[in-house]
Amino acid sequence: MQPDATQHNIAWFKDQHAADKLNLSPDFQRNHVWLEDEASYLVDTILHELPFPEIYIRNIVDEDGGSKFEVVDGQQRIRTILGFAAGDFPLQGDDVSPKFLGKTFKQLTPEQRTKYWAYKIVVRELGSANDAEIRDLFRRLNKHAVTLNDQELRHAHFKGKFIKLMENIADDEWWSENKIVTTRQIRRMEDIEFVSELFIGVVSGPQNKKDTIDDYYEQYEKDFPEKEEHTKLFRDTKALIEDVLPHEELRRWSGKSDFYSLFLAFSHFAAETITGSRKKRLLEALSGFRDDVDRTKKKDAKPSKSDHVNDYVEAVTRAASDIDRRRTRIRIVSGLIRRAVKG
C-alpha cells in the first residue's frame, strides 16, 4: 500500500456527500464527537486559510465501475466542515476570532463563503487497501505520532505581543552556543518556553514550575505597556552574565535549574557596573562555588563544608522547579554575588 498525497477542496467533499459517495462512518473509525468549541476552532482555522493535519480516504470501486470514498481518518473533521456549511452550529468559544464569533455559515460574506468552499484539504488516498492494512496503518501512525507539548499549543493559540517577544529573544544562537538549550528543545519550542520562564521570573520573581506562563501570555496578548522596561532588564541581565562569565564557565551552569537560579540572581544586579577586581572576585567566587556544588552532587560524595553549597545541592536535585526550592537557590547565588561585588 502506497498512499498518494493529493488535495481536495471542501466543495469536492460536499459533492461526494450529496451524491451519497462519501462514507463518514466506516467500522474502524472512532465514534468521537467533538464539542462545539472544538468544531468552531477548526472552522476558524479554515476561515483564516491555515492548514490542519491531513486526512486519509479509501477509494472503493465495485465490479460495475461504481466508486465511493471512505474517510478512514478525519471523519469528525469532515463532519464538522460540512455541518457548519449546512448551518448546524454557530461559531463559539474562546479560540474563535471576534470577527467570526457567533456567526453561522449564512452570516459570512459571499467572499468568505466562496473561500470556504475553495479551501483545499491535504488528503492521502489509500487506493483499495483492505481493512487489515488500514488498521496496521493506524497502529503505525499512532505509534509515531508526537503529542503537541505545552509551548507548541501556546504557539498555536497566542499571536500577541508577549509571545512574539519571547520568540524573538529565543531566536538568538547564544542560547544554543552556551548549551542552555539543545537542538531537540529548539525543534519542540522548549527554548521559547524556558526563555518565558526566565523573563517572567526576572520581572515578577520566581514562579512555581511553569504554572504562570499561560497567564502572562493571556495578560499581554493585546497590550504590553511595560514591554520596553521589562525587556531592558532582561537584556541587561543577560549582558552582565556574558560580561562576567566566559563561555567555558557559563556552560557549567547550563542545566535548566542552575541557569534559572543564576539568571534571576544576576537580575538583582543588572544595573551594576562590575569591572576590574570586583569582576575578577565574582568570577572566582562563582567558579569555586560551582566546583564545590559539582563535587557534592556526585554519588557517595561527602557533604560540603559550606552550608550554602549543601542547601543549594538539596534544592537543585529534588523538585527543582518548585517555587520554594527556586527561591532557596536564587537567594544563595544572590548572596554569593553580593559578597563578591560589595566586598
Short mmCIF file of C-alpha atoms in Angstrom, two decimals:
data_model
loop_
_atom_site.label_atom_id
_atom_site.label_comp_id
_atom_site.label_asym_id
_atom_site.label_seq_id
_atom_site.Cartn_x
_atom_site.Cartn_y
_atom_site.Cartn_z
CA MET A 1 0.00 0.00 0.00
CA GLN A 2 1.45 3.34 -1.09
CA PRO A 3 -0.77 6.29 -0.07
CA ASP A 4 -0.93 9.01 -2.72
CA ALA A 5 -0.87 12.60 -1.50
CA THR A 6 -3.32 14.97 -3.14
CA GLN A 7 -5.67 17.83 -2.31
CA HIS A 8 -9.45 18.18 -2.48
CA ASN A 9 -11.35 21.35 -1.74
CA ILE A 10 -14.34 21.40 0.59
CA ALA A 11 -16.70 21.68 -2.38
CA TRP A 12 -15.45 18.27 -3.57
CA PHE A 13 -16.37 16.68 -0.24
CA LYS A 14 -19.79 18.39 -0.38
CA ASP A 15 -20.44 17.00 -3.85
CA GLN A 16 -19.36 13.46 -2.91
CA HIS A 17 -21.51 13.58 0.21
CA ALA A 18 -24.54 14.89 -1.69
CA ALA A 19 -24.13 12.07 -4.22
CA ASP A 20 -24.02 9.52 -1.38
CA LYS A 21 -20.48 8.60 -2.36
CA LEU A 22 -18.79 9.60 0.92
CA ASN A 23 -18.84 7.23 3.89
CA LEU A 24 -18.10 9.10 7.12
CA SER A 25 -18.75 6.13 9.44
CA PRO A 26 -16.50 3.20 8.50
CA ASP A 27 -16.41 0.39 11.07
CA PHE A 28 -12.83 1.02 12.16
CA GLN A 29 -13.29 4.75 12.91
CA ARG A 30 -13.65 6.05 16.46
CA ASN A 31 -17.08 7.37 17.33
CA HIS A 32 -15.71 10.51 18.97
CA VAL A 33 -17.95 13.56 18.92
CA TRP A 34 -16.35 16.97 19.21
CA LEU A 35 -17.63 19.71 21.47
CA GLU A 36 -18.87 22.77 19.59
CA ASP A 37 -15.86 24.79 20.79
CA GLU A 38 -13.54 22.25 19.15
CA ALA A 39 -15.59 22.26 15.97
CA SER A 40 -15.65 26.06 15.91
CA TYR A 41 -11.88 26.25 16.25
CA LEU A 42 -11.43 24.01 13.19
CA VAL A 43 -13.76 26.22 11.15
CA ASP A 44 -11.91 29.32 12.37
CA THR A 45 -8.68 27.71 11.14
CA ILE A 46 -10.20 27.26 7.69
CA LEU A 47 -11.58 30.81 7.58
CA HIS A 48 -8.07 32.07 8.31
CA GLU A 49 -6.77 29.86 5.46
CA LEU A 50 -4.44 27.99 7.82
CA PRO A 51 -3.60 24.29 7.43
CA PHE A 52 -4.68 21.39 9.61
CA PRO A 53 -3.41 17.78 9.57
CA GLU A 54 -4.02 15.63 6.52
CA ILE A 55 -6.89 13.14 6.33
CA TYR A 56 -6.90 9.62 4.90
CA ILE A 57 -9.53 8.26 2.50
CA ARG A 58 -10.01 4.92 0.78
CA ASN A 59 -11.48 4.60 -2.70
CA ILE A 60 -13.85 1.64 -3.01
CA VAL A 61 -14.51 0.56 -6.62
CA ASP A 62 -17.13 -2.13 -7.31
CA GLU A 63 -17.38 -4.60 -10.21
CA ASP A 64 -19.76 -2.32 -12.10
CA GLY A 65 -17.36 0.59 -12.02
CA GLY A 66 -19.14 2.38 -9.20
CA SER A 67 -16.86 4.39 -6.93
CA LYS A 68 -17.24 5.52 -3.31
CA PHE A 69 -14.91 7.06 -0.77
CA GLU A 70 -14.44 6.14 2.89
CA VAL A 71 -12.91 8.66 5.27
CA VAL A 72 -10.72 6.35 7.34
CA ASP A 73 -9.03 9.08 9.39
CA GLY A 74 -10.52 12.54 9.76
CA GLN A 75 -14.24 11.78 9.65
CA GLN A 76 -15.03 14.14 12.54
CA ARG A 77 -13.20 16.97 10.79
CA ILE A 78 -15.17 16.40 7.58
CA ARG A 79 -18.45 16.11 9.52
CA THR A 80 -17.64 19.40 11.23
CA ILE A 81 -16.73 21.16 7.98
CA LEU A 82 -19.87 20.02 6.16
CA GLY A 83 -22.04 20.53 9.23
CA PHE A 84 -21.02 24.17 9.58
CA ALA A 85 -21.81 24.79 5.92
CA ALA A 86 -25.22 23.18 6.47
CA GLY A 87 -25.98 25.57 9.34
CA ASP A 88 -25.65 23.02 12.14
CA PHE A 89 -23.94 25.41 14.58
CA PRO A 90 -22.70 28.99 15.01
CA LEU A 91 -19.05 29.63 15.83
CA GLN A 92 -18.36 29.82 19.55
CA GLY A 93 -15.58 29.51 22.12
CA ASP A 94 -12.54 31.44 23.32
CA ASP A 95 -10.40 30.31 20.37
CA VAL A 96 -12.66 31.83 17.70
CA SER A 97 -11.67 35.21 16.27
CA PRO A 98 -14.02 38.03 17.37
CA LYS A 99 -14.95 38.81 13.76
CA PHE A 100 -16.37 35.29 13.32
CA LEU A 101 -17.74 34.71 16.83
CA GLY A 102 -21.45 33.85 16.86
CA LYS A 103 -21.74 33.62 13.08
CA THR A 104 -23.32 30.83 11.07
CA PHE A 105 -22.22 29.94 7.56
CA LYS A 106 -25.02 32.03 6.02
CA GLN A 107 -23.86 35.06 8.01
CA LEU A 108 -20.44 35.02 6.38
CA THR A 109 -19.86 37.34 3.45
CA PRO A 110 -20.18 35.90 -0.07
CA GLU A 111 -16.41 36.15 -0.46
CA GLN A 112 -15.83 34.27 2.81
CA ARG A 113 -18.26 31.52 1.79
CA THR A 114 -16.58 31.15 -1.59
CA LYS A 115 -13.14 30.88 0.03
CA TYR A 116 -14.54 28.31 2.44
CA TRP A 117 -15.70 26.04 -0.40
CA ALA A 118 -12.38 26.53 -2.21
CA TYR A 119 -10.23 25.70 0.85
CA LYS A 120 -8.02 22.74 -0.03
CA ILE A 121 -7.57 19.84 2.37
CA VAL A 122 -4.47 17.64 2.16
CA VAL A 123 -5.63 14.09 1.52
CA ARG A 124 -3.83 10.76 1.44
CA GLU A 125 -5.66 8.33 -0.83
CA LEU A 126 -5.19 4.71 0.19
CA GLY A 127 -6.48 3.14 -3.02
CA SER A 128 -8.31 -0.12 -2.36
CA ALA A 129 -6.41 -1.08 0.81
CA ASN A 130 -8.21 -3.75 2.85
CA ASP A 131 -9.33 -3.36 6.48
CA ALA A 132 -6.29 -5.19 7.86
CA GLU A 133 -3.95 -2.83 6.01
CA ILE A 134 -5.91 0.18 7.27
CA ARG A 135 -5.72 -0.98 10.90
CA ASP A 136 -1.99 -1.61 10.52
CA LEU A 137 -1.60 1.91 9.13
CA PHE A 138 -3.42 3.35 12.16
CA ARG A 139 -1.14 1.47 14.55
CA ARG A 140 1.92 2.85 12.83
CA LEU A 141 0.57 6.40 12.69
CA ASN A 142 -0.33 6.36 16.37
CA LYS A 143 2.98 4.82 17.39
CA HIS A 144 5.00 7.55 15.74
CA ALA A 145 2.65 10.43 16.47
CA VAL A 146 4.09 13.19 18.64
CA THR A 147 1.70 14.90 21.01
CA LEU A 148 1.99 18.67 20.99
CA ASN A 149 3.70 19.96 24.11
CA ASP A 150 2.54 22.98 26.12
CA GLN A 151 4.63 25.51 24.20
CA GLU A 152 3.56 24.20 20.80
CA LEU A 153 -0.04 24.58 21.94
CA ARG A 154 0.69 28.15 23.10
CA HIS A 155 2.22 28.88 19.70
CA ALA A 156 -0.99 27.72 18.05
CA HIS A 157 -3.20 29.74 20.41
CA PHE A 158 -1.39 33.01 21.11
CA LYS A 159 -0.31 35.54 18.48
CA GLY A 160 0.17 38.67 20.59
CA LYS A 161 2.99 40.89 21.77
CA PHE A 162 4.26 38.79 24.66
CA ILE A 163 4.73 35.53 22.79
CA LYS A 164 6.30 37.36 19.84
CA LEU A 165 8.83 38.95 22.19
CA MET A 166 9.63 35.57 23.76
CA GLU A 167 10.16 34.03 20.33
CA ASN A 168 12.37 36.95 19.32
CA ILE A 169 14.54 36.60 22.43
CA ALA A 170 14.81 32.84 21.98
CA ASP A 171 15.88 33.32 18.35
CA ASP A 172 19.44 34.02 19.42
CA GLU A 173 22.20 31.47 18.86
CA TRP A 174 23.68 32.47 22.21
CA TRP A 175 21.30 30.09 23.99
CA SER A 176 22.43 27.06 22.00
CA GLU A 177 26.08 28.12 21.78
CA ASN A 178 26.23 28.02 25.57
CA LYS A 179 24.39 24.69 25.78
CA ILE A 180 21.44 26.25 27.60
CA VAL A 181 19.08 24.74 25.03
CA THR A 182 19.56 21.80 22.69
CA THR A 183 18.64 21.31 19.05
CA ARG A 184 15.84 18.95 20.07
CA GLN A 185 14.45 21.52 22.51
CA ILE A 186 14.55 24.22 19.85
CA ARG A 187 12.71 21.92 17.45
CA ARG A 188 9.93 21.44 20.06
CA MET A 189 9.86 25.16 21.02
CA GLU A 190 11.05 24.34 24.54
CA ASP A 191 13.67 27.09 24.21
CA ILE A 192 10.85 29.65 23.95
CA GLU A 193 9.17 28.14 26.99
CA PHE A 194 12.38 28.39 29.03
CA VAL A 195 13.01 31.98 27.92
CA SER A 196 9.45 32.73 29.01
CA GLU A 197 10.16 31.26 32.44
CA LEU A 198 13.29 33.39 32.74
CA PHE A 199 11.55 36.56 31.59
CA ILE A 200 8.61 36.11 33.96
CA GLY A 201 10.99 35.30 36.80
CA VAL A 202 13.06 38.43 36.17
CA VAL A 203 10.08 40.80 36.16
CA SER A 204 7.87 39.10 38.76
CA GLY A 205 10.13 36.87 40.82
CA PRO A 206 10.40 33.08 40.78
CA GLN A 207 7.24 31.16 39.90
CA ASN A 208 6.09 27.64 40.65
CA LYS A 209 7.16 25.37 37.80
CA LYS A 210 5.56 26.66 34.57
CA ASP A 211 2.14 27.39 36.04
CA THR A 212 2.00 31.10 35.21
CA ILE A 213 3.27 31.13 31.61
CA ASP A 214 -0.23 30.91 30.13
CA ASP A 215 -1.38 33.72 32.44
CA TYR A 216 1.29 36.09 31.13
CA TYR A 217 0.66 35.15 27.51
CA GLU A 218 -3.03 35.86 28.07
CA GLN A 219 -2.49 39.08 30.03
CA TYR A 220 -0.17 40.60 27.44
CA GLU A 221 -1.78 39.18 24.30
CA LYS A 222 -3.17 42.52 23.12
CA ASP A 223 -1.24 45.14 25.06
CA PHE A 224 2.15 45.06 26.77
CA PRO A 225 2.72 48.53 28.27
CA GLU A 226 5.82 47.53 30.28
CA LYS A 227 7.48 45.87 27.29
CA GLU A 228 10.43 48.25 26.92
CA GLU A 229 11.16 48.40 30.65
CA HIS A 230 10.97 44.64 31.18
CA THR A 231 12.92 43.85 28.02
CA LYS A 232 15.73 46.18 29.06
CA LEU A 233 16.01 44.49 32.45
CA PHE A 234 16.14 41.07 30.81
CA ARG A 235 18.74 42.08 28.22
CA ASP A 236 20.85 43.90 30.82
CA THR A 237 20.84 40.75 32.94
CA LYS A 238 21.95 38.62 30.01
CA ALA A 239 24.65 41.14 29.07
CA LEU A 240 26.00 41.16 32.63
CA ILE A 241 26.25 37.37 32.67
CA GLU A 242 28.02 37.43 29.30
CA ASP A 243 30.48 40.00 30.61
CA VAL A 244 31.31 38.19 33.84
CA LEU A 245 31.34 34.54 32.75
CA PRO A 246 33.38 33.32 29.77
CA HIS A 247 31.79 30.61 27.62
CA GLU A 248 33.53 27.68 29.27
CA GLU A 249 32.46 28.85 32.73
CA LEU A 250 28.91 29.69 31.70
CA ARG A 251 28.41 26.23 30.24
CA ARG A 252 28.92 24.78 33.70
CA TRP A 253 25.64 26.49 34.62
CA SER A 254 23.78 25.30 31.53
CA GLY A 255 21.42 22.93 33.36
CA LYS A 256 17.93 24.44 33.39
CA SER A 257 17.63 24.65 37.18
CA ASP A 258 21.15 26.03 37.59
CA PHE A 259 20.78 28.61 34.83
CA TYR A 260 17.36 29.73 36.10
CA SER A 261 18.96 30.37 39.50
CA LEU A 262 21.96 32.16 38.01
CA PHE A 263 19.90 34.36 35.69
CA LEU A 264 17.40 35.50 38.31
CA ALA A 265 20.18 36.12 40.82
CA PHE A 266 22.09 38.27 38.30
CA SER A 267 18.91 40.22 37.52
CA HIS A 268 19.16 41.77 41.00
CA PHE A 269 22.44 43.36 39.92
CA ALA A 270 21.57 44.24 36.32
CA ALA A 271 22.05 47.96 36.99
CA GLU A 272 25.52 47.39 38.46
CA THR A 273 28.77 48.08 36.64
CA ILE A 274 31.03 45.23 37.67
CA THR A 275 34.58 45.71 36.45
CA GLY A 276 38.17 45.24 37.50
CA SER A 277 38.83 43.50 40.78
CA ARG A 278 35.13 43.09 41.56
CA LYS A 279 34.57 41.24 38.30
CA LYS A 280 37.56 39.01 38.99
CA ARG A 281 36.36 38.28 42.54
CA LEU A 282 32.89 37.42 41.26
CA LEU A 283 34.18 35.05 38.60
CA GLU A 284 36.39 33.30 41.15
CA ALA A 285 33.53 33.05 43.64
CA LEU A 286 31.13 31.57 41.07
CA SER A 287 33.76 29.17 39.77
CA GLY A 288 34.67 27.98 43.26
CA PHE A 289 31.03 27.58 44.22
CA ARG A 290 30.39 25.62 41.02
CA ASP A 291 33.35 23.33 41.77
CA ASP A 292 32.01 22.62 45.25
CA VAL A 293 28.45 22.03 44.00
CA ASP A 294 29.57 19.63 41.26
CA ARG A 295 31.75 17.74 43.72
CA THR A 296 29.00 17.48 46.32
CA LYS A 297 26.43 16.30 43.76
CA LYS A 298 28.49 13.23 42.89
CA LYS A 299 27.25 9.87 44.08
CA ASP A 300 28.54 8.91 47.55
CA ALA A 301 30.19 12.33 47.95
CA LYS A 302 30.59 13.77 51.42
CA PRO A 303 28.64 16.92 52.29
CA SER A 304 30.41 20.19 51.63
CA LYS A 305 31.89 22.21 54.45
CA SER A 306 29.67 25.06 53.22
CA ASP A 307 26.02 25.04 54.31
CA HIS A 308 25.24 27.23 51.29
CA VAL A 309 26.56 24.55 48.94
CA ASN A 310 24.68 21.75 50.71
CA ASP A 311 21.45 23.75 50.69
CA TYR A 312 21.89 24.56 47.00
CA VAL A 313 22.57 20.93 46.09
CA GLU A 314 19.50 19.82 48.03
CA ALA A 315 17.37 22.45 46.26
CA VAL A 316 18.64 21.64 42.77
CA THR A 317 18.44 17.85 42.86
CA ARG A 318 14.91 17.33 44.19
CA ALA A 319 11.69 19.00 42.93
CA ALA A 320 13.94 21.63 41.39
CA SER A 321 11.14 23.64 39.77
CA ASP A 322 9.10 24.12 42.96
CA ILE A 323 8.95 27.76 43.95
CA ASP A 324 10.47 27.31 47.43
CA ARG A 325 13.49 25.47 46.06
CA ARG A 326 13.90 28.05 43.33
CA ARG A 327 13.84 30.80 45.95
CA THR A 328 16.45 28.97 48.01
CA ARG A 329 18.84 28.65 45.09
CA ILE A 330 18.36 32.24 43.96
CA ARG A 331 18.92 33.52 47.50
CA ILE A 332 22.16 31.56 47.79
CA VAL A 333 23.56 32.68 44.42
CA SER A 334 22.44 36.29 45.01
CA GLY A 335 24.25 36.27 48.34
CA LEU A 336 27.40 34.97 46.70
CA ILE A 337 27.26 37.72 44.06
CA ARG A 338 26.57 40.40 46.66
CA ARG A 339 29.53 39.39 48.83
CA ALA A 340 31.85 39.34 45.82
CA VAL A 341 30.86 42.72 44.36
CA LYS A 342 30.28 44.60 47.61
CA GLY A 343 33.44 43.34 49.18
#
